[in-house]
Short mmCIF file of C-alpha atoms in Angstrom, two decimals:
data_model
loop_
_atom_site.label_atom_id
_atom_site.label_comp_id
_atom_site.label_asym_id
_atom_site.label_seq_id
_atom_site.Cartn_x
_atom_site.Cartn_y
_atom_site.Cartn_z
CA UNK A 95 0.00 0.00 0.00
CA UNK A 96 2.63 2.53 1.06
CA UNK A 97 5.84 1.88 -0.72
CA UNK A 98 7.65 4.58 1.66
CA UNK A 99 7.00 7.56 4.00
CA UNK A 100 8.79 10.54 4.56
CA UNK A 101 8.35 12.29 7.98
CA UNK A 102 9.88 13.26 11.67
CA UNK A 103 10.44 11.32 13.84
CA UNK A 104 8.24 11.73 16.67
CA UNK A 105 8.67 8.76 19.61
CA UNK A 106 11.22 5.70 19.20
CA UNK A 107 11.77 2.39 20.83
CA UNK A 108 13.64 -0.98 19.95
CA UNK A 109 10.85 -2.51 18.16
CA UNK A 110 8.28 0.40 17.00
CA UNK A 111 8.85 4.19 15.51
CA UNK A 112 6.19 6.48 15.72
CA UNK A 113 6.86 8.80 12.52
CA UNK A 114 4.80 11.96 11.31
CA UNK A 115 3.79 12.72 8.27
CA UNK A 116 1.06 15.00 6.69
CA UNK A 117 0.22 15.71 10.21
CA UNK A 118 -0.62 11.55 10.90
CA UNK A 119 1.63 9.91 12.67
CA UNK A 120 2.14 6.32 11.65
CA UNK A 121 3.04 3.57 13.90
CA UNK A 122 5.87 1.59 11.95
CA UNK A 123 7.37 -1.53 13.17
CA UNK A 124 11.23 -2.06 12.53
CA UNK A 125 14.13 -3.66 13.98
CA UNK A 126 16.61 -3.05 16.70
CA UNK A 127 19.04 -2.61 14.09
CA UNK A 128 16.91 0.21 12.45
CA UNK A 129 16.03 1.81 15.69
CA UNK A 130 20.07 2.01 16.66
CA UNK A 131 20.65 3.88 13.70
CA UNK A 132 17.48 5.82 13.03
CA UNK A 133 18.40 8.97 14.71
CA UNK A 134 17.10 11.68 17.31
CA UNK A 135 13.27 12.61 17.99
CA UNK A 136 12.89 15.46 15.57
CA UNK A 137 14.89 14.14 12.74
CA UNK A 138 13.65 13.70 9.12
CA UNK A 139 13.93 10.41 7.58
CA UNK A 140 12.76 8.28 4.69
CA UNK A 141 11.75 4.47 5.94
CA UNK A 142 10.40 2.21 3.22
CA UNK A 143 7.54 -0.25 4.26
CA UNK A 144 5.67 -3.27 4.21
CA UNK A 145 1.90 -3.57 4.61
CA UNK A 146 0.80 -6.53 6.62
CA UNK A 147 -3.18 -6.97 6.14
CA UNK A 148 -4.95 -9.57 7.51
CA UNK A 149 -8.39 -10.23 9.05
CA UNK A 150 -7.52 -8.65 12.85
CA UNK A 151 -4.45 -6.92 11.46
CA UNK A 152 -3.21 -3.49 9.79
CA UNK A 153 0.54 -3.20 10.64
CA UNK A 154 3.51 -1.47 9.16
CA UNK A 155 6.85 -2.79 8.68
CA UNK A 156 9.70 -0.28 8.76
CA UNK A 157 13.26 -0.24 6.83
CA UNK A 158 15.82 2.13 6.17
CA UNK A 159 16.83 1.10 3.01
CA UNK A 160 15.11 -0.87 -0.14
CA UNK A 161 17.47 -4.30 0.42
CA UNK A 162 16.31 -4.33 3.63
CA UNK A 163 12.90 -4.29 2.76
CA UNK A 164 13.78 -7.11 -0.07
CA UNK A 165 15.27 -9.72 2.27
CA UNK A 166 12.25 -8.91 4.61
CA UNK A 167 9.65 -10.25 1.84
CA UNK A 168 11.81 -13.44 1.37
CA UNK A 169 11.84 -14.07 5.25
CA UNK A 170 8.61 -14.14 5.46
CA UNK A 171 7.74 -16.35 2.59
CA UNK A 172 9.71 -19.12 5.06
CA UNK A 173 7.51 -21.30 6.94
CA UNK A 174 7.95 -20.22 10.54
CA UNK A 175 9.22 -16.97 9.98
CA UNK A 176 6.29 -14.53 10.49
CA UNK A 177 7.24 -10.99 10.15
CA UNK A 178 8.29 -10.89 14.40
CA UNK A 179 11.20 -13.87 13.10
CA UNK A 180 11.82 -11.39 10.06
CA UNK A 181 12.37 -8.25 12.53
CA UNK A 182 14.36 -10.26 15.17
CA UNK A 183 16.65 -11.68 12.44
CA UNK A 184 16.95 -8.08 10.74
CA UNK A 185 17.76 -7.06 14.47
CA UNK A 186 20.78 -9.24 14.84
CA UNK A 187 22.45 -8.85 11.27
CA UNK A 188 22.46 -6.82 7.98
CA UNK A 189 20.67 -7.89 4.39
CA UNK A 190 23.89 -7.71 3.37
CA UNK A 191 25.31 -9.90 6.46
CA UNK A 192 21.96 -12.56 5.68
CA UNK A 193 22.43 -13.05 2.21
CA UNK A 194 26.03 -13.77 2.64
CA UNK A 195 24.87 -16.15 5.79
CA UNK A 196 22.06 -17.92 3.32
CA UNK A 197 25.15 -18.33 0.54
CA UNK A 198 27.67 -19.74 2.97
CA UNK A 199 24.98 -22.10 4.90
CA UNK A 200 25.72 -20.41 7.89
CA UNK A 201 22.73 -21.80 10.13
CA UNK A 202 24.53 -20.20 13.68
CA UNK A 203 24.73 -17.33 12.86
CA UNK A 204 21.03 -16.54 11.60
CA UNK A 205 20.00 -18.68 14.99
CA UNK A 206 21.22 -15.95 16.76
CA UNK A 207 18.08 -13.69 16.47
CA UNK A 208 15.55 -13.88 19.22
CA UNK A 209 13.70 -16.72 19.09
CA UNK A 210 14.98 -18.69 16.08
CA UNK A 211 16.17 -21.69 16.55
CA UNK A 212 19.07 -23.85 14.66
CA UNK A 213 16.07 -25.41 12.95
CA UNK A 214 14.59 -22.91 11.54
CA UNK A 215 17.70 -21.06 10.43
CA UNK A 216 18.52 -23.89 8.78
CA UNK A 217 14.76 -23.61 6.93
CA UNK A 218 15.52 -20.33 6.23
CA UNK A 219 18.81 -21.53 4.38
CA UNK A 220 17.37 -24.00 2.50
CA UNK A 221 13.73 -22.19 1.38
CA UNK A 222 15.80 -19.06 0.35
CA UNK A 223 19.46 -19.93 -1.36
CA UNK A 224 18.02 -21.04 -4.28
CA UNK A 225 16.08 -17.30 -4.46
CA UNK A 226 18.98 -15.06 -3.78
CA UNK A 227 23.26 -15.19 -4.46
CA UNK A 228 26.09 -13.55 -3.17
CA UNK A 229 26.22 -10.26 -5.72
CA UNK A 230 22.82 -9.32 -4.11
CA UNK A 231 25.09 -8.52 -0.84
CA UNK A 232 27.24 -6.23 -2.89
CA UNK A 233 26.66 -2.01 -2.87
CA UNK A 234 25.43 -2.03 -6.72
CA UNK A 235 27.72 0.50 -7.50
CA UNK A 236 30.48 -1.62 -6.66
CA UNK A 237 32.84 -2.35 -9.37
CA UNK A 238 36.45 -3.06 -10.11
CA UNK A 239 38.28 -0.37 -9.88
CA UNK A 240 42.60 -0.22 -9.76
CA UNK A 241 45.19 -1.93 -10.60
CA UNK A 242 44.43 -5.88 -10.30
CA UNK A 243 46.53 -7.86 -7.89
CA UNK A 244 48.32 -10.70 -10.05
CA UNK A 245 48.20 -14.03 -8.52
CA UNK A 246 51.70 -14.08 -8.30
CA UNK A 247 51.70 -11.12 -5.81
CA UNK A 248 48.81 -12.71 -3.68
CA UNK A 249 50.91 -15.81 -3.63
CA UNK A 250 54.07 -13.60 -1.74
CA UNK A 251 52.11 -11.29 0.03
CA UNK A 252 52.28 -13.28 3.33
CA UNK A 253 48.55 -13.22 3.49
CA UNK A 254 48.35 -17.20 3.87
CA UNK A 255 46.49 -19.70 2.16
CA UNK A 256 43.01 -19.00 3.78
CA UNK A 257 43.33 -15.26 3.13
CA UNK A 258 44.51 -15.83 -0.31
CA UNK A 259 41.11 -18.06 -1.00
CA UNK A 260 38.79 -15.00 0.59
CA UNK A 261 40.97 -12.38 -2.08
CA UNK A 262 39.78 -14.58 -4.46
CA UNK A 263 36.54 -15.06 -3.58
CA UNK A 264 36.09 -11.38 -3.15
CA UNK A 265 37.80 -10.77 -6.16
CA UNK A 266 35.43 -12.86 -8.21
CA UNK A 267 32.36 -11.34 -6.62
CA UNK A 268 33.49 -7.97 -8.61
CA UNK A 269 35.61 -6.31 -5.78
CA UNK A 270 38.37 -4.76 -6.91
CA UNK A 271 41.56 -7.04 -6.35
CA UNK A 272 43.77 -4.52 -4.46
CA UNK A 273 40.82 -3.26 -1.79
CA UNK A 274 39.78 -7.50 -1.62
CA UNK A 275 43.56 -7.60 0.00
CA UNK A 276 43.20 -4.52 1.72
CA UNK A 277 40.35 -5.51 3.34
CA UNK A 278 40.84 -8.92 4.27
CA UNK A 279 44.56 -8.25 5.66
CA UNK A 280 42.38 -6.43 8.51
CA UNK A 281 41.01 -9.26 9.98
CA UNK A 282 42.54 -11.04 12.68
CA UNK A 283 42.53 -15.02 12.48
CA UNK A 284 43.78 -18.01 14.00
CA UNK A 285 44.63 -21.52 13.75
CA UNK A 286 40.77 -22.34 13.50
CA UNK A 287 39.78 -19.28 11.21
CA UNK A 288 38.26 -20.64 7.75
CA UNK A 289 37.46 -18.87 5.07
CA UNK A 290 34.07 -18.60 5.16
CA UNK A 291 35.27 -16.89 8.63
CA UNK A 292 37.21 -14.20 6.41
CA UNK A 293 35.10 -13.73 4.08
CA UNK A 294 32.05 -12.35 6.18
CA UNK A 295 34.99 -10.22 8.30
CA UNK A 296 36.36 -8.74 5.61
CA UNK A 297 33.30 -7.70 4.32
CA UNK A 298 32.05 -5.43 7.34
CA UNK A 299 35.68 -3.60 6.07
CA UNK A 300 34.44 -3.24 2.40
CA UNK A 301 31.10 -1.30 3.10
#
């Protein structure tokens, strides 16, 4: 029904934002991670929304930014993820940080929303992979750009064999090789890193 509202923000909490616009003020659900980053009562904002209609029900769905509100409509197509599971997932991680999760079969770390368990996560993996890939987690403007890194260089560059896989990988995806290197030589691993491990680290670096 709405496909976004502009307004001020008048009241906030973790779970709801009360915005005003045209003199209405709209009661929008969103996520914790929304509501961290939303701003101060008083500030203007653009949120982009879902309409939830049902029989006993008329409830907005809040998002700061269109992927968001994407990866939203795909939760909820899950069986067992209602739009409450969609929020609390949305709460605990990025689109960017869920599509790379549903890629990578990372079950844990989508279980660690409120009230999602391993199996479900796991639902969530297998219902959605098919439906999404790993170049919807990149910015769209996001090209290669620089000099590339030869494979020869990544081989010396003391990086280690791990590292050198998640260059790759990012490299492949479209990043540009020199800030894939960049970014991953930031992140701090161990004995038991893998690459998957990398990969979503060096990421957060890369935004």
């Amino acid at each position: 029904m709405y496909a976004y509202i502009k307004g001020t923000i008048e009241e906030i909490t973790e779970d709801n934002l009360v915005l005003e616009a045209g003199q209405i003020g709209y009661n929008i659900k969103i996520s914790a991670r929304t509501a961290n980053v939303l701003g101060s009562i008083g500030a203007f904002v653009k949120i982009y929304t879902y309409t939830l209609v049902r029989e006993d029900t008329f409830c907005l769905y809040g998002f700061l930014t269109r992927d968001d509100l994407e990866i939203f409509r795909k939760l909820i197509t899950v069986n067992g993820i209602g739009p409450k599971g969609g929020l609390a997932i949305l709460s605990v991680m990025s689109a960017d940080e869920l599509v790379f999760a549903i890629a990578s079969g990372d079950a844990r770390a989508i279980a660690k929303a409120p009230g999602v368990g391993i199996r479900t996560a796991e639902r969530v993996i297998l219902d959605l992979k098919g439906k999404i890939s790993l170049e919807d987690a990149l910015p769209s403007a996001t090209v290669p750009s620089g000099a590339a890194v030869s494979a020869d260089a990544l081989a010396g560059s003391g990086i280690g064999k791990e590292k050198n896989e998640a260059v790759e990988a990012l490299t492949a995806l479209g990043y540009a090789a020199t800030d894939a290197l960049r970014a991953v030589r930031q992140v701090e691993t161990n004995e038991n890193t893998s690459v998957e491990d990398i990969l979503k680290a060096a990421l957060k670096y890369l935004y």
